[in-house]
Structure formats: C-alpha cells, structure tokens
C-alpha cells in the first residue's frame, strides 16, 4: 500500500489518484504498447502512484517531476517500498522542481503521464501542464475534470493531438483539505489517451 500526502496543500491541488483509477489507463495503455520498455515522465507526480504504476509495467525509464519537497519525501518512500517488493530494472529520476522551470527537460519522452492540478484553485494550471506535455511527447495520458472536456479536446486538436481513448470516472476527493465540507466528494473526471497525428 502506497503512502499518501501527510497534509495535502490546497494551493497545489494535492490529491492522490486512487489505485483502481490509476490502474485502468495504465493497464490499457500498456496493451497498446505505450508503457513497457518506454521512457515516461510523470508531471506533478505527487506521491507517485502513476509513475510507480509504470515501473511495475516494465517501463524503461521513469522521470518524476514534483515541486513540493514534502510530497517528494513520500514519493521516495513509495519508490523504496515498491522496489523492495518487486524486481524493478527501470532507470529512475526524481526532479524536485516546478514543471515550468526553464531547462529542466533535456530529453523527449515516449509518454507523458499526468494527473495535474485541475485548475480549480490554481486557475489555468491544467492547461499549462497540457501545453508542456505537447512539447515533451507525442503520447499523453492525462486526467482532467469532465466539465473542461471541450476545452481540453479543442486545445489538443490545435496541437494535432487526437483522443485515442477516454474513460470517465467518479473521482473521490476525500475530506483532506480545509474547505471540503463532505467527507468524500465525488467529482467527474475524464482520463484521455492523446496521440499526435503523424
Ligand atoms: N499525480 C499525483 C498527484 C496529483 S495532485 C497523483 O495522481 O496521485 C497534483 C500534483 O501536482 C501535486 O502533488 C502538486 O504538488 C503538483 N504540482 C502542482 N503544480 C505543480 C507545478 N507547477 N510543478 C510541479 N508540480 C506541481
């Protein structure tokens, strides 16, 4: 069982993707040959569930990028827990930085995988993550609020990316942050597999 945020930060929109919601796109994308043997970057990695899922699927290289050092500490523990239990030969890197800091990416990747901030508190953060993803890879797996569906697909189209597959989830946001009144709030989230038209 992976560790979660100790005290999630509201302004960074920190929440953990539940295991089963992470597993569906990772498993299916691997069936399309998007993961095993590939180089992958997990943007806004948080406690690491998405990138760690790729380690377990036999990715060649996984780079985790997260700007919050407290989250990175938990991410490191989660990687240790995983590598203690499974034989992993993936080349790993953790970059503790804002994803938008110039010069942090010196390579392109086979895949960008991300569940970024939804842009609810940090307005525009979702699209800013997406704009970077378009530059880093021709394949993207990304989670966004379903209410932003039209904007996400329009933006993708502008960059010649087409939705290859989508899943709609009820995403449980636990009462982990101040301002959340209900114990668990279910929000509609869509996960896209986006691919650049050649
Ligand atoms: N991907 C993780 C965490 C999702 S929460 C999961 O699926 O469980 C979004 C994460 O993005 C948080 O950990 C937050 O700290 C991080 N984040 C937000 N803005 C960022 C930025 N500009 N650069 C890097 N990380 C950022």
Short mmCIF file of N, CA, C and O in Angstrom, two decimals, residues 98-197:
data_model
loop_
_atom_site.label_atom_id
_atom_site.label_comp_id
_atom_site.label_asym_id
_atom_site.label_seq_id
_atom_site.Cartn_x
_atom_site.Cartn_y
_atom_site.Cartn_z
N UNK A 98 9.40 22.98 -10.11
CA UNK A 98 8.22 23.38 -10.87
C UNK A 98 8.41 22.84 -12.29
O UNK A 98 9.50 22.95 -12.85
N UNK A 99 7.36 22.25 -12.85
CA UNK A 99 7.50 21.67 -14.20
C UNK A 99 7.82 22.74 -15.25
O UNK A 99 8.34 22.42 -16.31
N UNK A 100 7.48 24.00 -14.94
CA UNK A 100 7.66 25.07 -15.93
C UNK A 100 9.03 25.74 -15.84
O UNK A 100 9.31 26.67 -16.60
N UNK A 101 9.87 25.28 -14.93
CA UNK A 101 11.19 25.92 -14.80
C UNK A 101 11.99 25.66 -16.09
O UNK A 101 12.13 24.50 -16.50
N UNK A 102 12.49 26.71 -16.71
CA UNK A 102 13.21 26.52 -17.97
C UNK A 102 14.41 25.60 -17.81
O UNK A 102 15.10 25.65 -16.79
N UNK A 103 14.64 24.78 -18.79
CA UNK A 103 15.86 23.98 -18.85
C UNK A 103 15.85 22.67 -18.06
O UNK A 103 16.85 21.96 -18.04
N UNK A 104 14.72 22.32 -17.42
CA UNK A 104 14.77 21.07 -16.63
C UNK A 104 14.62 19.83 -17.50
O UNK A 104 15.00 18.75 -17.09
N UNK A 105 14.07 19.99 -18.70
CA UNK A 105 13.92 18.81 -19.57
C UNK A 105 14.92 18.87 -20.70
O UNK A 105 14.90 19.79 -21.51
N UNK A 106 15.81 17.86 -20.71
CA UNK A 106 16.80 17.83 -21.78
C UNK A 106 16.48 16.73 -22.77
O UNK A 106 17.25 16.45 -23.67
N UNK A 107 15.36 16.05 -22.55
CA UNK A 107 15.04 14.91 -23.42
C UNK A 107 13.56 14.96 -23.78
O UNK A 107 12.77 15.62 -23.12
N UNK A 108 13.22 14.23 -24.84
CA UNK A 108 11.80 14.00 -25.13
C UNK A 108 11.47 12.60 -24.62
O UNK A 108 12.37 11.80 -24.35
N UNK A 109 10.20 12.33 -24.43
CA UNK A 109 9.79 11.05 -23.83
C UNK A 109 8.84 10.31 -24.77
O UNK A 109 8.20 10.92 -25.62
N UNK A 110 8.74 9.00 -24.57
CA UNK A 110 7.76 8.22 -25.33
C UNK A 110 6.34 8.55 -24.85
O UNK A 110 5.38 8.42 -25.61
N UNK A 111 6.24 8.95 -23.56
CA UNK A 111 4.91 9.18 -22.99
C UNK A 111 4.97 10.20 -21.85
O UNK A 111 5.88 10.14 -21.02
N UNK A 112 4.00 11.12 -21.82
CA UNK A 112 3.76 11.94 -20.62
C UNK A 112 2.54 11.38 -19.93
O UNK A 112 1.50 11.16 -20.57
N UNK A 113 2.67 11.14 -18.63
CA UNK A 113 1.55 10.62 -17.84
C UNK A 113 1.30 11.63 -16.73
O UNK A 113 2.25 12.02 -16.04
N UNK A 114 0.06 12.06 -16.56
CA UNK A 114 -0.13 13.07 -15.51
C UNK A 114 -1.57 13.15 -15.02
O UNK A 114 -2.52 12.95 -15.79
N UNK A 115 -1.69 13.40 -13.74
CA UNK A 115 -2.96 13.84 -13.17
C UNK A 115 -2.63 15.20 -12.56
O UNK A 115 -2.28 15.31 -11.39
N UNK A 116 -2.72 16.25 -13.37
CA UNK A 116 -2.26 17.57 -12.91
C UNK A 116 -3.31 18.24 -12.03
O UNK A 116 -4.41 17.72 -11.89
N UNK A 117 -2.96 19.41 -11.45
CA UNK A 117 -3.99 20.20 -10.78
C UNK A 117 -5.13 20.44 -11.78
O UNK A 117 -4.87 20.62 -12.97
N UNK A 118 -6.36 20.42 -11.29
CA UNK A 118 -7.49 20.59 -12.21
C UNK A 118 -7.74 22.05 -12.56
O UNK A 118 -8.64 22.37 -13.32
N UNK A 119 -6.97 22.94 -11.98
CA UNK A 119 -7.13 24.36 -12.30
C UNK A 119 -8.26 25.01 -11.54
O UNK A 119 -8.71 26.11 -11.89
N UNK A 120 -8.75 24.34 -10.48
CA UNK A 120 -9.86 24.88 -9.70
C UNK A 120 -9.37 26.00 -8.77
O UNK A 120 -9.97 27.06 -8.67
N UNK A 121 -8.23 25.74 -8.11
CA UNK A 121 -7.64 26.75 -7.22
C UNK A 121 -6.58 27.55 -7.97
O UNK A 121 -6.45 28.75 -7.82
N UNK A 122 -5.78 26.81 -8.75
CA UNK A 122 -4.67 27.42 -9.46
C UNK A 122 -5.12 27.56 -10.91
O UNK A 122 -4.87 26.70 -11.76
N UNK A 123 -5.84 28.66 -11.17
CA UNK A 123 -6.53 28.83 -12.45
C UNK A 123 -5.58 28.70 -13.64
O UNK A 123 -4.55 29.35 -13.69
N UNK A 124 -5.93 27.84 -14.59
CA UNK A 124 -5.12 27.66 -15.80
C UNK A 124 -4.01 26.63 -15.66
O UNK A 124 -3.33 26.29 -16.63
N UNK A 125 -3.83 26.09 -14.43
CA UNK A 125 -2.74 25.13 -14.21
C UNK A 125 -2.90 23.89 -15.08
O UNK A 125 -1.93 23.34 -15.59
N UNK A 126 -4.16 23.44 -15.26
CA UNK A 126 -4.41 22.23 -16.05
C UNK A 126 -3.93 22.41 -17.50
O UNK A 126 -3.22 21.57 -18.06
N UNK A 127 -4.29 23.55 -18.08
CA UNK A 127 -3.91 23.79 -19.48
C UNK A 127 -2.41 24.04 -19.62
O UNK A 127 -1.80 23.65 -20.62
N UNK A 128 -1.81 24.66 -18.61
CA UNK A 128 -0.37 24.90 -18.65
C UNK A 128 0.40 23.57 -18.63
O UNK A 128 1.39 23.38 -19.34
N UNK A 129 -0.08 22.61 -17.82
CA UNK A 129 0.53 21.27 -17.81
C UNK A 129 0.39 20.64 -19.20
O UNK A 129 1.32 20.04 -19.73
N UNK A 130 -0.80 20.79 -19.77
CA UNK A 130 -1.08 20.17 -21.08
C UNK A 130 -0.18 20.76 -22.17
O UNK A 130 0.38 20.03 -22.99
N UNK A 131 -0.03 22.08 -22.13
CA UNK A 131 0.82 22.75 -23.15
C UNK A 131 2.25 22.21 -23.08
O UNK A 131 2.89 21.99 -24.10
N UNK A 132 2.74 21.98 -21.85
CA UNK A 132 4.09 21.43 -21.72
C UNK A 132 4.13 19.98 -22.23
O UNK A 132 5.06 19.59 -22.93
N UNK A 133 3.09 19.23 -21.90
CA UNK A 133 3.05 17.82 -22.32
C UNK A 133 3.14 17.70 -23.86
O UNK A 133 3.83 16.82 -24.37
N UNK A 134 2.48 18.62 -24.56
CA UNK A 134 2.52 18.57 -26.04
C UNK A 134 3.96 18.69 -26.55
O UNK A 134 4.30 18.16 -27.59
N UNK A 135 4.78 19.44 -25.80
CA UNK A 135 6.17 19.65 -26.24
C UNK A 135 7.05 18.44 -25.91
O UNK A 135 8.05 18.22 -26.57
N UNK A 136 6.67 17.71 -24.86
CA UNK A 136 7.58 16.66 -24.35
C UNK A 136 7.38 15.30 -24.99
O UNK A 136 8.24 14.43 -24.90
N UNK A 137 6.21 15.08 -25.61
CA UNK A 137 5.95 13.73 -26.14
C UNK A 137 4.85 13.77 -27.20
O UNK A 137 4.04 14.70 -27.24
N UNK A 138 4.80 12.71 -28.00
CA UNK A 138 3.70 12.57 -28.97
C UNK A 138 2.56 11.74 -28.40
O UNK A 138 1.55 11.52 -29.07
N UNK A 139 2.76 11.24 -27.16
CA UNK A 139 1.70 10.48 -26.49
C UNK A 139 1.50 11.00 -25.08
O UNK A 139 2.48 11.21 -24.35
N UNK A 140 0.24 11.17 -24.70
CA UNK A 140 -0.07 11.74 -23.39
C UNK A 140 -1.22 10.96 -22.75
O UNK A 140 -2.21 10.66 -23.44
N UNK A 141 -1.06 10.65 -21.47
CA UNK A 141 -2.21 10.17 -20.70
C UNK A 141 -2.47 11.23 -19.64
O UNK A 141 -1.57 11.57 -18.87
N UNK A 142 -3.69 11.78 -19.61
CA UNK A 142 -3.92 12.92 -18.72
C UNK A 142 -5.34 12.90 -18.15
O UNK A 142 -6.28 12.47 -18.82
N UNK A 143 -5.46 13.33 -16.89
CA UNK A 143 -6.75 13.38 -16.19
C UNK A 143 -7.18 14.85 -16.04
O UNK A 143 -6.36 15.69 -15.64
N UNK A 144 -8.44 15.11 -16.33
CA UNK A 144 -8.99 16.47 -16.12
C UNK A 144 -10.44 16.36 -15.69
O UNK A 144 -11.08 15.33 -15.90
N UNK A 145 -10.95 17.47 -15.16
CA UNK A 145 -12.37 17.50 -14.82
C UNK A 145 -13.19 17.36 -16.09
O UNK A 145 -12.90 18.04 -17.09
N UNK A 146 -14.21 16.53 -16.05
CA UNK A 146 -15.04 16.30 -17.23
C UNK A 146 -15.70 17.60 -17.70
O UNK A 146 -15.91 17.80 -18.89
N UNK A 147 -15.95 18.52 -16.78
CA UNK A 147 -16.56 19.80 -17.16
C UNK A 147 -15.66 20.61 -18.10
O UNK A 147 -16.12 21.52 -18.78
N UNK A 148 -14.37 20.28 -18.16
CA UNK A 148 -13.45 21.03 -19.02
C UNK A 148 -13.18 20.29 -20.34
O UNK A 148 -12.31 20.70 -21.13
N UNK A 149 -13.94 19.23 -20.56
CA UNK A 149 -13.74 18.34 -21.71
C UNK A 149 -13.57 19.07 -23.05
O UNK A 149 -12.64 18.79 -23.82
N UNK A 150 -14.47 20.04 -23.28
CA UNK A 150 -14.47 20.71 -24.58
C UNK A 150 -13.15 21.47 -24.78
O UNK A 150 -12.51 21.38 -25.82
N UNK A 151 -12.76 22.17 -23.74
CA UNK A 151 -11.53 22.98 -23.79
C UNK A 151 -10.30 22.08 -23.99
O UNK A 151 -9.40 22.38 -24.77
N UNK A 152 -10.29 20.95 -23.27
CA UNK A 152 -9.14 20.02 -23.36
C UNK A 152 -9.04 19.50 -24.81
O UNK A 152 -7.96 19.50 -25.41
N UNK A 153 -10.17 19.08 -25.36
CA UNK A 153 -10.13 18.48 -26.70
C UNK A 153 -9.82 19.53 -27.77
O UNK A 153 -9.10 19.25 -28.73
N UNK A 154 -10.33 20.76 -27.59
CA UNK A 154 -10.00 21.85 -28.54
C UNK A 154 -8.50 22.16 -28.51
O UNK A 154 -7.87 22.33 -29.54
N UNK A 155 -7.98 22.24 -27.29
CA UNK A 155 -6.55 22.55 -27.14
C UNK A 155 -5.70 21.44 -27.75
O UNK A 155 -4.72 21.70 -28.45
N UNK A 156 -6.10 20.19 -27.50
CA UNK A 156 -5.37 19.06 -28.06
C UNK A 156 -5.39 19.14 -29.59
O UNK A 156 -4.36 18.98 -30.25
N UNK A 157 -6.55 19.42 -30.13
CA UNK A 157 -6.71 19.47 -31.60
C UNK A 157 -5.81 20.54 -32.22
O UNK A 157 -5.19 20.32 -33.26
N UNK A 158 -5.71 21.67 -31.53
CA UNK A 158 -4.85 22.76 -32.02
C UNK A 158 -3.41 22.31 -32.16
O UNK A 158 -2.65 22.81 -32.98
N UNK A 159 -3.01 21.36 -31.30
CA UNK A 159 -1.64 20.84 -31.35
C UNK A 159 -1.56 19.53 -32.11
O UNK A 159 -0.59 18.78 -31.98
N UNK A 160 -2.62 19.21 -32.87
CA UNK A 160 -2.68 17.97 -33.69
C UNK A 160 -2.70 16.69 -32.86
O UNK A 160 -2.25 15.64 -33.32
N UNK A 161 -3.20 16.79 -31.62
CA UNK A 161 -3.36 15.58 -30.81
C UNK A 161 -4.82 15.12 -30.88
O UNK A 161 -5.73 15.95 -30.77
N UNK A 162 -5.02 13.82 -31.06
CA UNK A 162 -6.40 13.32 -31.10
C UNK A 162 -6.64 12.33 -29.95
O UNK A 162 -5.75 11.58 -29.57
N UNK A 163 -7.86 12.37 -29.39
CA UNK A 163 -8.18 11.42 -28.32
C UNK A 163 -8.22 10.02 -28.91
O UNK A 163 -8.96 9.75 -29.84
N UNK A 164 -7.42 9.16 -28.34
CA UNK A 164 -7.27 7.80 -28.83
C UNK A 164 -8.20 6.89 -28.02
O UNK A 164 -8.72 5.91 -28.49
N UNK A 165 -8.41 7.27 -26.77
CA UNK A 165 -9.27 6.50 -25.87
C UNK A 165 -9.61 7.42 -24.68
O UNK A 165 -8.78 8.23 -24.29
N UNK A 166 -10.82 7.31 -24.14
CA UNK A 166 -11.14 8.08 -22.91
C UNK A 166 -11.89 7.19 -21.92
O UNK A 166 -12.56 6.23 -22.32
N UNK A 167 -11.75 7.53 -20.65
CA UNK A 167 -12.54 6.88 -19.60
C UNK A 167 -13.13 7.98 -18.73
O UNK A 167 -12.45 8.96 -18.43
N UNK A 168 -14.36 7.75 -18.29
CA UNK A 168 -14.98 8.71 -17.37
C UNK A 168 -15.06 8.06 -15.99
O UNK A 168 -15.48 6.91 -15.88
N UNK A 169 -14.60 8.80 -15.00
CA UNK A 169 -14.57 8.27 -13.64
C UNK A 169 -15.34 9.19 -12.69
O UNK A 169 -15.45 10.39 -12.95
N UNK A 170 -15.80 8.62 -11.60
CA UNK A 170 -16.21 9.42 -10.44
C UNK A 170 -14.98 9.43 -9.55
O UNK A 170 -14.55 8.37 -9.07
N UNK A 171 -14.41 10.57 -9.36
CA UNK A 171 -13.13 10.67 -8.68
C UNK A 171 -13.36 11.08 -7.24
O UNK A 171 -13.85 12.18 -6.97
N UNK A 172 -13.06 10.19 -6.27
CA UNK A 172 -13.33 10.56 -4.89
C UNK A 172 -12.28 11.51 -4.33
O UNK A 172 -11.11 11.18 -4.27
N UNK A 173 -12.71 12.70 -4.00
CA UNK A 173 -11.82 13.64 -3.31
C UNK A 173 -12.14 13.53 -1.83
O UNK A 173 -13.24 13.91 -1.41
N UNK A 174 -11.22 12.97 -1.07
CA UNK A 174 -11.50 12.79 0.37
C UNK A 174 -11.43 14.11 1.08
O UNK A 174 -10.84 15.06 0.59
N UNK A 175 -12.03 14.13 2.24
CA UNK A 175 -12.09 15.36 3.03
C UNK A 175 -10.71 15.66 3.64
O UNK A 175 -10.54 15.70 4.84
N UNK A 176 -9.76 15.87 2.73
CA UNK A 176 -8.39 16.03 3.20
C UNK A 176 -7.98 17.49 3.26
O UNK A 176 -6.94 17.82 3.79
N UNK A 177 -8.79 18.36 2.69
CA UNK A 177 -8.38 19.76 2.67
C UNK A 177 -9.43 20.64 3.35
O UNK A 177 -10.61 20.36 3.24
N UNK A 178 -8.97 21.71 3.95
CA UNK A 178 -9.93 22.63 4.55
C UNK A 178 -10.80 23.19 3.42
O UNK A 178 -10.35 23.35 2.29
N UNK A 179 -12.07 23.42 3.73
CA UNK A 179 -12.95 23.93 2.68
C UNK A 179 -13.78 22.81 2.09
O UNK A 179 -14.79 23.07 1.46
N UNK A 180 -13.38 21.56 2.27
CA UNK A 180 -14.21 20.45 1.82
C UNK A 180 -15.20 20.13 2.94
O UNK A 180 -14.80 19.78 4.04
N UNK A 181 -16.49 20.21 2.62
CA UNK A 181 -17.48 20.02 3.68
C UNK A 181 -17.86 18.56 3.83
O UNK A 181 -17.95 18.03 4.91
N UNK A 182 -18.06 17.89 2.67
CA UNK A 182 -18.46 16.47 2.75
C UNK A 182 -17.23 15.62 3.01
O UNK A 182 -16.11 16.00 2.65
N UNK A 183 -17.44 14.43 3.58
CA UNK A 183 -16.32 13.52 3.86
C UNK A 183 -15.63 13.12 2.57
O UNK A 183 -14.42 13.19 2.42
N UNK A 184 -16.47 12.66 1.61
CA UNK A 184 -15.91 12.34 0.30
C UNK A 184 -16.76 13.05 -0.74
O UNK A 184 -17.98 12.95 -0.72
N UNK A 185 -16.10 13.78 -1.61
CA UNK A 185 -16.84 14.44 -2.68
C UNK A 185 -16.48 13.72 -3.97
O UNK A 185 -15.30 13.52 -4.27
N UNK A 186 -17.51 13.30 -4.73
CA UNK A 186 -17.23 12.62 -5.99
C UNK A 186 -17.25 13.67 -7.10
O UNK A 186 -18.23 14.39 -7.26
N UNK A 187 -16.16 13.76 -7.85
CA UNK A 187 -16.20 14.69 -8.97
C UNK A 187 -15.98 13.92 -10.27
O UNK A 187 -15.32 12.88 -10.30
N UNK A 188 -16.58 14.45 -11.33
CA UNK A 188 -16.49 13.77 -12.63
C UNK A 188 -15.17 14.11 -13.29
O UNK A 188 -14.86 15.28 -13.54
N UNK A 189 -14.42 13.06 -13.55
CA UNK A 189 -13.09 13.23 -14.15
C UNK A 189 -12.99 12.34 -15.38
O UNK A 189 -13.53 11.23 -15.40
N UNK A 190 -12.34 12.86 -16.41
CA UNK A 190 -12.10 12.05 -17.62
C UNK A 190 -10.60 11.84 -17.76
O UNK A 190 -9.81 12.75 -17.50
N UNK A 191 -10.25 10.63 -18.16
CA UNK A 191 -8.85 10.35 -18.49
C UNK A 191 -8.75 10.16 -20.00
O UNK A 191 -9.53 9.42 -20.58
N UNK A 192 -7.82 10.90 -20.60
CA UNK A 192 -7.61 10.81 -22.06
C UNK A 192 -6.30 10.12 -22.40
O UNK A 192 -5.27 10.39 -21.74
N UNK A 193 -6.31 9.30 -23.41
CA UNK A 193 -5.08 8.91 -24.09
C UNK A 193 -5.06 9.76 -25.36
O UNK A 193 -5.97 9.67 -26.18
N UNK A 194 -4.06 10.63 -25.46
CA UNK A 194 -3.96 11.54 -26.61
C UNK A 194 -2.75 11.14 -27.45
O UNK A 194 -1.67 10.88 -26.90
N UNK A 195 -2.92 11.16 -28.75
CA UNK A 195 -1.78 10.81 -29.62
C UNK A 195 -1.66 11.84 -30.73
O UNK A 195 -2.68 12.26 -31.31
N UNK A 196 -0.42 12.20 -31.05
CA UNK A 196 -0.20 13.20 -32.11
C UNK A 196 -0.38 12.55 -33.48
O UNK A 196 0.14 11.47 -33.73
N UNK A 197 -1.14 13.24 -34.32
CA UNK A 197 -1.33 12.75 -35.71
C UNK A 197 -0.02 12.87 -36.44
O UNK A 197 0.64 13.90 -36.37
#
